[in-house]
Amino acid sequence: MSIEERFANGYTTGFDYLRVLLAVAVLCIHSFAVSYGKEGEVFLFQPPLRGLITFVLPAFFALSGFLVSASLSRTRNVARFLGLRALRLIPALAVEVTLCALLLGPVFTTLPLASYVADPEFSSYFLNIVGHVQYLLPGLFRDNPYYHAVNVSLWTIPYELECYVALTVLAVLGLVFRPALLIGVVVLAHLAVIGRDLQRGAAELPMDGALPGRILLLSFLVGVLLFICRKHIKVTAPRAIAAAGVSFVMLNLPYAPYFAAFPIAYVTVAMGLTRPPKHSFLASGDYSYGIYLYAFPVQQTVAHLFPQHREWYVNIALALPVTILLAVFSWHAIEKHALKLKSFIAGKPDRAAIAKPPRVAQRQVRVAGNGR
């Protein structure tokens, strides 16, 4: 059965579970660095565990590429599409950044409040809202194993913005809904990224750290490609298992991760197209973005408050419930209200802006609504 046929058969709940599982996986991975310092997580990024750990973020981006492509095909207008993406990302991010700077910082900083506010690091921290990543707040978490950093997870935000810029350019150039041309673009993007790194002498990836951000961009583009070519791509369990095996092997090799986006995206979409019974908690909101945003500051706070219990499993046990509560707050207090404004942006589709996509895309309003 093709991806298009899976969509045509109705709403798929696998994407809801997958978003939350990937966000929780990031929290679990970070628990080692938060508890023992950066050196404490090195073993996670070495073979064979590397094939599992480094799967998570590319899968996140592949899922995003797949779902936001459906959003783009539905709006068929670049300006409206970008407005909808801004509504989805910026309000929750702005609140999280503000809470860290104005609440978390003053409570736990080692500096007097006046010195804290006057420090340039304080004002610079708000640049996170526009994608200029800042990790430090004055006097915060100085004694933690992972020194200083307030929210390491924000490092992916600029790459996510870069993904939306790339998709916008492809839409303006009329390449998004032309599968043959889009395939060429995605292949050329892979060659350009690895060619650039070969020239810099950095293509042989070290086996002790996370994947470079450009691989996340490539994963996003492959996710877009899978959505655009959904009519011609069949999804089966044997193929998904085979793709999972291929991605595991590729992620454990020095050069192969540059091309692992293809099997990773296939596995991600195959999982998303499943239909497990939807738990009432997931039915009440999309908490994945909130989990992703709040996890690291909560984990750092736990490490700060309980220095005698800095173990990865203790950090997960204490940080995960608090993170979920904050994610629930983020969704019900911020995100869902921001999304209500989309009616002022979406308007009527502008058929002249982007070439009309296949009709099936119009039916996937709920699946494509979040895109993360």
CSV table of C-alpha atoms in Angstrom, one decimal:
chain,number,residue,atom,x,y,z
A,1,MET,CA,0.0,0.0,0.0
A,2,SER,CA,1.4,3.4,-1.0
A,3,ILE,CA,1.8,6.4,1.4
A,4,GLU,CA,-1.0,8.1,-0.5
A,5,GLU,CA,-3.3,5.1,0.0
A,6,ARG,CA,-2.5,5.1,3.8
A,7,PHE,CA,-3.5,8.7,3.9
A,8,ALA,CA,-6.6,8.2,2.0
A,9,ASN,CA,-7.8,5.6,4.5
A,10,GLY,CA,-8.0,8.1,7.2
A,11,TYR,CA,-6.1,9.7,10.1
A,12,THR,CA,-2.9,7.9,11.2
A,13,THR,CA,-2.1,8.1,14.9
A,14,GLY,CA,1.4,6.8,14.6
A,15,PHE,CA,2.7,10.4,14.1
A,16,ASP,CA,1.3,11.5,17.4
A,17,TYR,CA,3.1,8.7,19.3
A,18,LEU,CA,6.3,9.2,17.3
A,19,ARG,CA,6.6,12.9,18.0
A,20,VAL,CA,6.3,12.3,21.8
A,21,LEU,CA,8.6,9.3,21.8
A,22,LEU,CA,11.3,11.1,19.9
A,23,ALA,CA,11.1,14.1,22.3
A,24,VAL,CA,11.3,11.8,25.3
A,25,ALA,CA,14.2,10.0,23.7
A,26,VAL,CA,16.1,13.3,23.5
A,27,LEU,CA,15.5,13.8,27.2
A,28,CYS,CA,16.8,10.3,28.0
A,29,ILE,CA,19.9,10.8,25.9
A,30,HIS,CA,20.7,14.1,27.6
A,31,SER,CA,20.4,12.5,31.0
A,32,PHE,CA,24.0,11.2,30.7
A,33,ALA,CA,25.6,14.5,29.9
A,34,VAL,CA,23.6,16.3,32.5
A,35,SER,CA,24.5,13.7,35.2
A,36,TYR,CA,28.2,13.1,34.4
A,37,GLY,CA,29.3,15.9,32.0
A,38,LYS,CA,29.9,15.8,28.3
A,39,GLU,CA,32.4,13.0,28.7
A,40,GLY,CA,29.7,10.9,30.3
A,41,GLU,CA,27.7,10.7,27.0
A,42,VAL,CA,30.6,9.8,24.7
A,43,PHE,CA,29.9,6.1,24.8
A,44,LEU,CA,26.4,6.7,23.4
A,45,PHE,CA,27.8,8.1,20.2
A,46,GLN,CA,30.2,5.3,19.6
A,47,PRO,CA,29.4,2.1,17.6
A,48,PRO,CA,27.2,0.2,18.0
A,49,LEU,CA,24.9,2.4,20.2
A,50,ARG,CA,25.6,5.3,17.8
A,51,GLY,CA,23.3,3.7,15.2
A,52,LEU,CA,20.4,4.0,17.6
A,53,ILE,CA,21.2,7.3,19.4
A,54,THR,CA,22.0,9.4,16.3
A,55,PHE,CA,18.7,8.1,14.6
A,56,VAL,CA,16.6,10.3,16.8
A,57,LEU,CA,17.2,13.9,15.6
A,58,PRO,CA,17.3,13.0,11.8
A,59,ALA,CA,14.0,11.2,12.4
A,60,PHE,CA,12.6,14.3,14.1
A,61,PHE,CA,13.6,16.4,11.0
A,62,ALA,CA,12.4,13.8,8.5
A,63,LEU,CA,9.0,13.7,10.3
A,64,SER,CA,8.9,17.5,10.2
A,65,GLY,CA,9.7,17.6,6.5
A,66,PHE,CA,7.0,15.1,5.7
A,67,LEU,CA,4.3,16.9,7.7
A,68,VAL,CA,5.1,20.5,6.9
A,69,SER,CA,5.0,19.5,3.2
A,70,ALA,CA,1.4,18.6,3.7
A,71,SER,CA,0.8,21.9,5.3
A,72,LEU,CA,2.5,23.7,2.3
A,73,SER,CA,0.4,21.7,-0.2
A,74,ARG,CA,-2.8,22.6,1.7
A,75,THR,CA,-2.1,26.4,2.0
A,76,ARG,CA,-0.4,26.7,-1.5
A,77,ASN,CA,0.9,30.1,-0.5
A,78,VAL,CA,4.4,30.7,0.8
A,79,ALA,CA,3.6,33.7,3.0
A,80,ARG,CA,0.7,31.9,4.6
A,81,PHE,CA,2.8,28.8,5.1
A,82,LEU,CA,5.6,30.7,6.8
A,83,GLY,CA,3.0,32.5,9.0
A,84,LEU,CA,1.6,29.1,10.1
A,85,ARG,CA,5.0,27.8,10.9
A,86,ALA,CA,5.8,30.9,12.9
A,87,LEU,CA,2.6,30.4,14.9
A,88,ARG,CA,3.6,26.9,15.7
A,89,LEU,CA,7.2,27.6,16.8
A,90,ILE,CA,7.7,31.1,18.0
A,91,PRO,CA,5.1,31.6,20.8
A,92,ALA,CA,6.0,28.5,22.8
A,93,LEU,CA,9.7,29.2,22.2
A,94,ALA,CA,9.4,32.8,23.3
A,95,VAL,CA,7.6,31.7,26.5
A,96,GLU,CA,10.2,29.1,27.4
A,97,VAL,CA,13.1,31.5,26.8
A,98,THR,CA,11.4,34.2,28.9
A,99,LEU,CA,10.6,31.8,31.8
A,100,CYS,CA,14.2,30.6,31.8
A,101,ALA,CA,15.6,34.2,31.8
A,102,LEU,CA,13.1,35.7,34.2
A,103,LEU,CA,12.2,32.8,36.6
A,104,LEU,CA,14.7,30.0,36.4
A,105,GLY,CA,17.7,32.4,36.3
A,106,PRO,CA,16.9,34.7,39.2
A,107,VAL,CA,16.0,31.7,41.4
A,108,PHE,CA,19.2,29.7,40.8
A,109,THR,CA,21.9,32.3,39.8
A,110,THR,CA,24.8,32.7,42.1
A,111,LEU,CA,24.9,36.5,41.3
A,112,PRO,CA,22.9,39.2,43.0
A,113,LEU,CA,19.8,40.0,41.1
A,114,ALA,CA,21.0,43.4,39.9
A,115,SER,CA,24.2,41.9,38.6
A,116,TYR,CA,22.3,39.1,36.9
A,117,VAL,CA,20.0,41.5,35.0
A,118,ALA,CA,22.8,43.9,34.1
A,119,ASP,CA,25.0,41.1,32.7
A,120,PRO,CA,25.1,41.0,28.8
A,121,GLU,CA,24.4,37.3,28.9
A,122,PHE,CA,20.9,38.0,30.3
A,123,SER,CA,19.8,40.3,27.4
A,124,SER,CA,21.6,38.1,24.9
A,125,TYR,CA,19.6,35.1,26.0
A,126,PHE,CA,16.4,36.5,24.5
A,127,LEU,CA,18.0,36.2,21.0
A,128,ASN,CA,17.1,32.5,21.2
A,129,ILE,CA,13.5,33.6,20.3
A,130,VAL,CA,14.8,34.6,16.8
A,131,GLY,CA,17.0,31.6,16.3
A,132,HIS,CA,20.3,33.1,17.4
A,133,VAL,CA,21.2,30.4,20.0
A,134,GLN,CA,22.6,31.5,23.3
A,135,TYR,CA,23.2,28.8,26.0
A,136,LEU,CA,24.3,30.9,29.0
A,137,LEU,CA,22.6,32.9,31.7
A,138,PRO,CA,24.7,34.7,34.2
A,139,GLY,CA,25.8,32.6,37.2
A,140,LEU,CA,23.5,29.7,36.3
A,141,PHE,CA,24.4,26.1,36.8
A,142,ARG,CA,28.1,26.8,37.4
A,143,ASP,CA,28.5,23.7,39.5
A,144,ASN,CA,26.7,21.3,37.3
A,145,PRO,CA,28.5,18.5,35.4
A,146,TYR,CA,27.3,20.0,32.1
A,147,TYR,CA,28.8,23.4,32.8
A,148,HIS,CA,26.7,26.6,32.4
A,149,ALA,CA,24.4,25.5,29.6
A,150,VAL,CA,20.7,26.3,30.2
A,151,ASN,CA,19.1,24.6,27.2
A,152,VAL,CA,21.4,22.7,24.8
A,153,SER,CA,18.4,21.4,22.8
A,154,LEU,CA,18.0,24.8,21.2
A,155,TRP,CA,20.9,24.1,19.0
A,156,THR,CA,18.6,22.6,16.4
A,157,ILE,CA,16.4,25.7,16.1
A,158,PRO,CA,18.6,27.5,13.5
A,159,TYR,CA,18.6,24.3,11.4
A,160,GLU,CA,14.9,24.0,11.6
A,161,LEU,CA,14.6,27.6,10.4
A,162,GLU,CA,17.0,26.8,7.7
A,163,CYS,CA,14.8,23.9,6.6
A,164,TYR,CA,11.8,26.2,6.3
A,165,VAL,CA,13.9,28.6,4.2
A,166,ALA,CA,15.0,25.8,1.9
A,167,LEU,CA,11.4,24.6,1.5
A,168,THR,CA,10.3,28.2,0.8
A,169,VAL,CA,12.9,28.6,-1.9
A,170,LEU,CA,11.9,25.4,-3.5
A,171,ALA,CA,8.3,26.4,-3.5
A,172,VAL,CA,9.0,29.8,-5.0
A,173,LEU,CA,11.1,28.2,-7.7
A,174,GLY,CA,8.3,25.8,-8.5
A,175,LEU,CA,10.3,22.7,-7.6
A,176,VAL,CA,8.3,21.3,-4.6
A,177,PHE,CA,5.5,19.6,-6.5
A,178,ARG,CA,7.6,18.4,-9.4
A,179,PRO,CA,8.9,15.0,-8.2
A,180,ALA,CA,11.6,14.5,-10.8
A,181,LEU,CA,13.1,17.9,-10.2
A,182,LEU,CA,12.8,17.6,-6.4
A,183,ILE,CA,14.6,14.2,-6.5
A,184,GLY,CA,17.5,15.9,-8.4
A,185,VAL,CA,17.5,18.8,-5.8
A,186,VAL,CA,17.7,16.4,-2.9
A,187,VAL,CA,20.5,14.3,-4.5
A,188,LEU,CA,22.4,17.5,-5.3
A,189,ALA,CA,22.0,18.7,-1.7
A,190,HIS,CA,23.5,15.5,-0.4
A,191,LEU,CA,26.4,15.8,-2.8
A,192,ALA,CA,26.9,19.5,-1.9
A,193,VAL,CA,27.0,18.9,1.8
A,194,ILE,CA,29.4,16.0,1.7
A,195,GLY,CA,31.5,17.8,-0.9
A,196,ARG,CA,31.8,20.8,1.3
A,197,ASP,CA,32.9,18.7,4.3
A,198,LEU,CA,35.3,16.8,2.1
A,199,GLN,CA,36.9,20.0,1.1
A,200,ARG,CA,37.1,21.0,4.7
A,201,GLY,CA,38.5,17.6,5.7
A,202,ALA,CA,35.5,17.0,8.0
A,203,ALA,CA,33.5,14.5,6.0
A,204,GLU,CA,34.8,11.5,8.0
A,205,LEU,CA,32.6,12.0,11.0
A,206,PRO,CA,34.1,11.4,14.5
A,207,MET,CA,32.5,8.5,16.2
A,208,ASP,CA,32.0,10.2,19.5
A,209,GLY,CA,29.5,13.0,19.0
A,210,ALA,CA,26.2,14.0,17.5
A,211,LEU,CA,25.7,14.3,13.7
A,212,PRO,CA,26.4,17.7,12.0
A,213,GLY,CA,23.4,20.0,11.6
A,214,ARG,CA,23.4,19.8,7.8
A,215,ILE,CA,22.5,16.1,8.0
A,216,LEU,CA,19.3,17.2,9.8
A,217,LEU,CA,18.6,19.5,6.8
A,218,LEU,CA,19.1,16.5,4.5
A,219,SER,CA,16.7,14.4,6.5
A,220,PHE,CA,14.1,17.2,6.3
A,221,LEU,CA,14.5,17.3,2.5
A,222,VAL,CA,14.0,13.6,2.2
A,223,GLY,CA,10.9,13.8,4.4
A,224,VAL,CA,9.6,16.4,1.9
A,225,LEU,CA,10.5,14.1,-1.0
A,226,LEU,CA,8.6,11.2,0.6
A,227,PHE,CA,5.4,13.3,0.9
A,228,ILE,CA,5.6,14.7,-2.6
A,229,CYS,CA,6.3,11.2,-4.1
A,230,ARG,CA,3.8,9.5,-1.8
A,231,LYS,CA,1.7,8.1,-4.7
A,232,HIS,CA,4.7,6.1,-5.9
A,233,ILE,CA,6.2,4.9,-2.6
A,234,LYS,CA,4.9,1.8,-1.0
A,235,VAL,CA,5.2,1.3,2.7
A,236,THR,CA,5.5,-2.3,4.0
A,237,ALA,CA,6.7,-3.8,7.3
A,238,PRO,CA,9.5,-5.8,5.7
A,239,ARG,CA,10.8,-2.7,3.8
A,240,ALA,CA,10.6,-0.6,7.0
A,241,ILE,CA,12.6,-3.3,8.9
A,242,ALA,CA,15.2,-3.4,6.1
A,243,ALA,CA,15.5,0.4,6.1
A,244,ALA,CA,15.9,0.4,9.8
A,245,GLY,CA,18.8,-2.1,9.5
A,246,VAL,CA,20.4,-0.1,6.7
A,247,SER,CA,20.1,3.2,8.7
A,248,PHE,CA,21.7,1.4,11.8
A,249,VAL,CA,24.6,0.3,9.7
A,250,MET,CA,25.1,3.6,8.0
A,251,LEU,CA,25.0,5.6,11.2
A,252,ASN,CA,27.8,3.5,12.6
A,253,LEU,CA,30.1,4.2,9.7
A,254,PRO,CA,32.3,7.4,9.2
A,255,TYR,CA,31.0,8.7,5.9
A,256,ALA,CA,27.7,6.9,5.4
A,257,PRO,CA,25.5,9.1,7.7
A,258,TYR,CA,25.4,11.7,4.9
A,259,PHE,CA,23.2,9.4,3.0
A,260,ALA,CA,21.4,7.8,5.9
A,261,ALA,CA,18.6,10.3,5.6
A,262,PHE,CA,16.8,8.1,3.0
A,263,PRO,CA,16.4,5.0,5.1
A,264,ILE,CA,15.8,7.0,8.3
A,265,ALA,CA,13.0,9.0,6.6
A,266,TYR,CA,11.4,5.8,5.3
A,267,VAL,CA,11.4,4.2,8.7
A,268,THR,CA,10.0,7.4,10.3
A,269,VAL,CA,7.1,7.7,7.8
A,270,ALA,CA,6.3,4.0,8.0
A,271,MET,CA,6.0,4.3,11.8
A,272,GLY,CA,4.0,7.5,11.5
A,273,LEU,CA,1.5,5.8,9.1
A,274,THR,CA,0.6,3.2,11.7
A,275,ARG,CA,-2.7,3.4,13.6
A,276,PRO,CA,-2.3,2.4,17.2
A,277,PRO,CA,-5.2,3.2,19.5
A,278,LYS,CA,-4.9,6.8,20.6
A,279,HIS,CA,-4.3,7.3,24.3
A,280,SER,CA,-6.5,9.9,25.9
A,281,PHE,CA,-3.4,11.9,27.0
A,282,LEU,CA,-2.2,12.2,23.3
A,283,ALA,CA,-5.8,13.1,22.2
A,284,SER,CA,-5.8,16.0,24.6
A,285,GLY,CA,-3.0,17.9,22.9
A,286,ASP,CA,0.4,17.8,21.1
A,287,TYR,CA,3.0,17.9,23.8
A,288,SER,CA,6.1,16.9,21.8
A,289,TYR,CA,7.3,20.5,21.2
A,290,GLY,CA,6.9,21.4,24.9
A,291,ILE,CA,8.8,18.3,26.0
A,292,TYR,CA,11.6,19.2,23.6
A,293,LEU,CA,11.8,22.8,24.8
A,294,TYR,CA,11.6,22.3,28.5
A,295,ALA,CA,13.5,19.0,29.0
A,296,PHE,CA,17.0,20.3,29.3
A,297,PRO,CA,16.4,23.2,31.7
A,298,VAL,CA,14.5,20.9,33.9
A,299,GLN,CA,17.2,18.3,33.8
A,300,GLN,CA,19.8,20.9,34.6
A,301,THR,CA,17.7,22.0,37.5
A,302,VAL,CA,17.4,18.5,38.8
A,303,ALA,CA,21.2,18.1,38.6
A,304,HIS,CA,21.6,21.3,40.5
A,305,LEU,CA,19.1,20.5,43.3
A,306,PHE,CA,20.2,16.9,43.9
A,307,PRO,CA,24.0,16.8,43.4
A,308,GLN,CA,24.3,13.7,45.6
A,309,HIS,CA,22.0,11.8,43.1
A,310,ARG,CA,23.5,12.7,39.8
A,311,GLU,CA,22.7,9.4,38.0
A,312,TRP,CA,21.1,9.2,34.6
A,313,TYR,CA,18.2,7.1,35.7
A,314,VAL,CA,17.5,9.5,38.7
A,315,ASN,CA,17.6,12.4,36.3
A,316,ILE,CA,15.0,10.8,34.0
A,317,ALA,CA,12.8,9.8,36.8
A,318,LEU,CA,12.7,13.3,38.3
A,319,ALA,CA,12.9,15.4,35.2
A,320,LEU,CA,10.4,13.6,32.9
A,321,PRO,CA,7.2,14.1,35.0
A,322,VAL,CA,8.1,17.8,35.5
A,323,THR,CA,8.8,18.2,31.8
A,324,ILE,CA,5.5,16.6,30.8
A,325,LEU,CA,3.7,19.0,33.2
A,326,LEU,CA,5.4,22.0,31.6
A,327,ALA,CA,4.6,20.6,28.1
A,328,VAL,CA,1.0,20.4,29.1
A,329,PHE,CA,1.1,24.0,30.3
A,330,SER,CA,2.8,25.0,27.1
A,331,TRP,CA,0.2,23.4,24.9
A,332,HIS,CA,-2.9,24.5,26.8
A,333,ALA,CA,-1.7,27.9,27.8
A,334,ILE,CA,0.3,29.0,24.7
A,335,GLU,CA,0.4,26.7,21.7
A,336,LYS,CA,-3.2,25.8,21.1
A,337,HIS,CA,-4.2,29.5,21.5
A,338,ALA,CA,-1.6,30.6,19.1
A,339,LEU,CA,-2.8,28.0,16.6
A,340,LYS,CA,-6.3,29.5,16.8
A,341,LEU,CA,-4.9,32.5,15.0
A,342,LYS,CA,-4.2,30.5,11.9
A,343,SER,CA,-7.6,31.4,10.5
A,344,PHE,CA,-6.4,35.0,10.2
A,345,ILE,CA,-3.4,33.7,8.2
A,346,ALA,CA,-4.7,30.8,6.1
A,347,GLY,CA,-7.5,32.6,4.3
A,348,LYS,CA,-8.5,31.1,1.0
A,349,PRO,CA,-5.9,29.1,-0.9
A,350,ASP,CA,-4.0,31.1,-3.5
A,351,ARG,CA,-3.9,28.8,-6.5
A,352,ALA,CA,-1.4,31.1,-8.3
A,353,ALA,CA,1.2,31.0,-5.6
A,354,ILE,CA,2.1,27.3,-5.7
A,355,ALA,CA,1.2,24.6,-8.2
A,356,LYS,CA,-1.9,22.6,-7.1
A,357,PRO,CA,-0.9,19.4,-5.3
A,358,PRO,CA,-2.8,16.1,-5.5
A,359,ARG,CA,-6.2,16.1,-3.8
A,360,VAL,CA,-5.2,13.7,-1.1
A,361,ALA,CA,-3.1,16.4,0.6
A,362,GLN,CA,-6.3,18.4,1.3
A,363,ARG,CA,-7.6,15.6,3.5
A,364,GLN,CA,-4.7,15.5,5.9
A,365,VAL,CA,-5.4,18.7,7.8
A,366,ARG,CA,-4.9,17.0,11.2
A,367,VAL,CA,-1.8,15.0,10.3
A,368,ALA,CA,0.0,18.0,8.9
A,369,GLY,CA,-1.1,20.5,11.5
A,370,ASN,CA,2.0,20.4,13.7
A,371,GLY,CA,4.9,19.3,11.6
A,372,ARG,CA,7.3,18.6,14.4
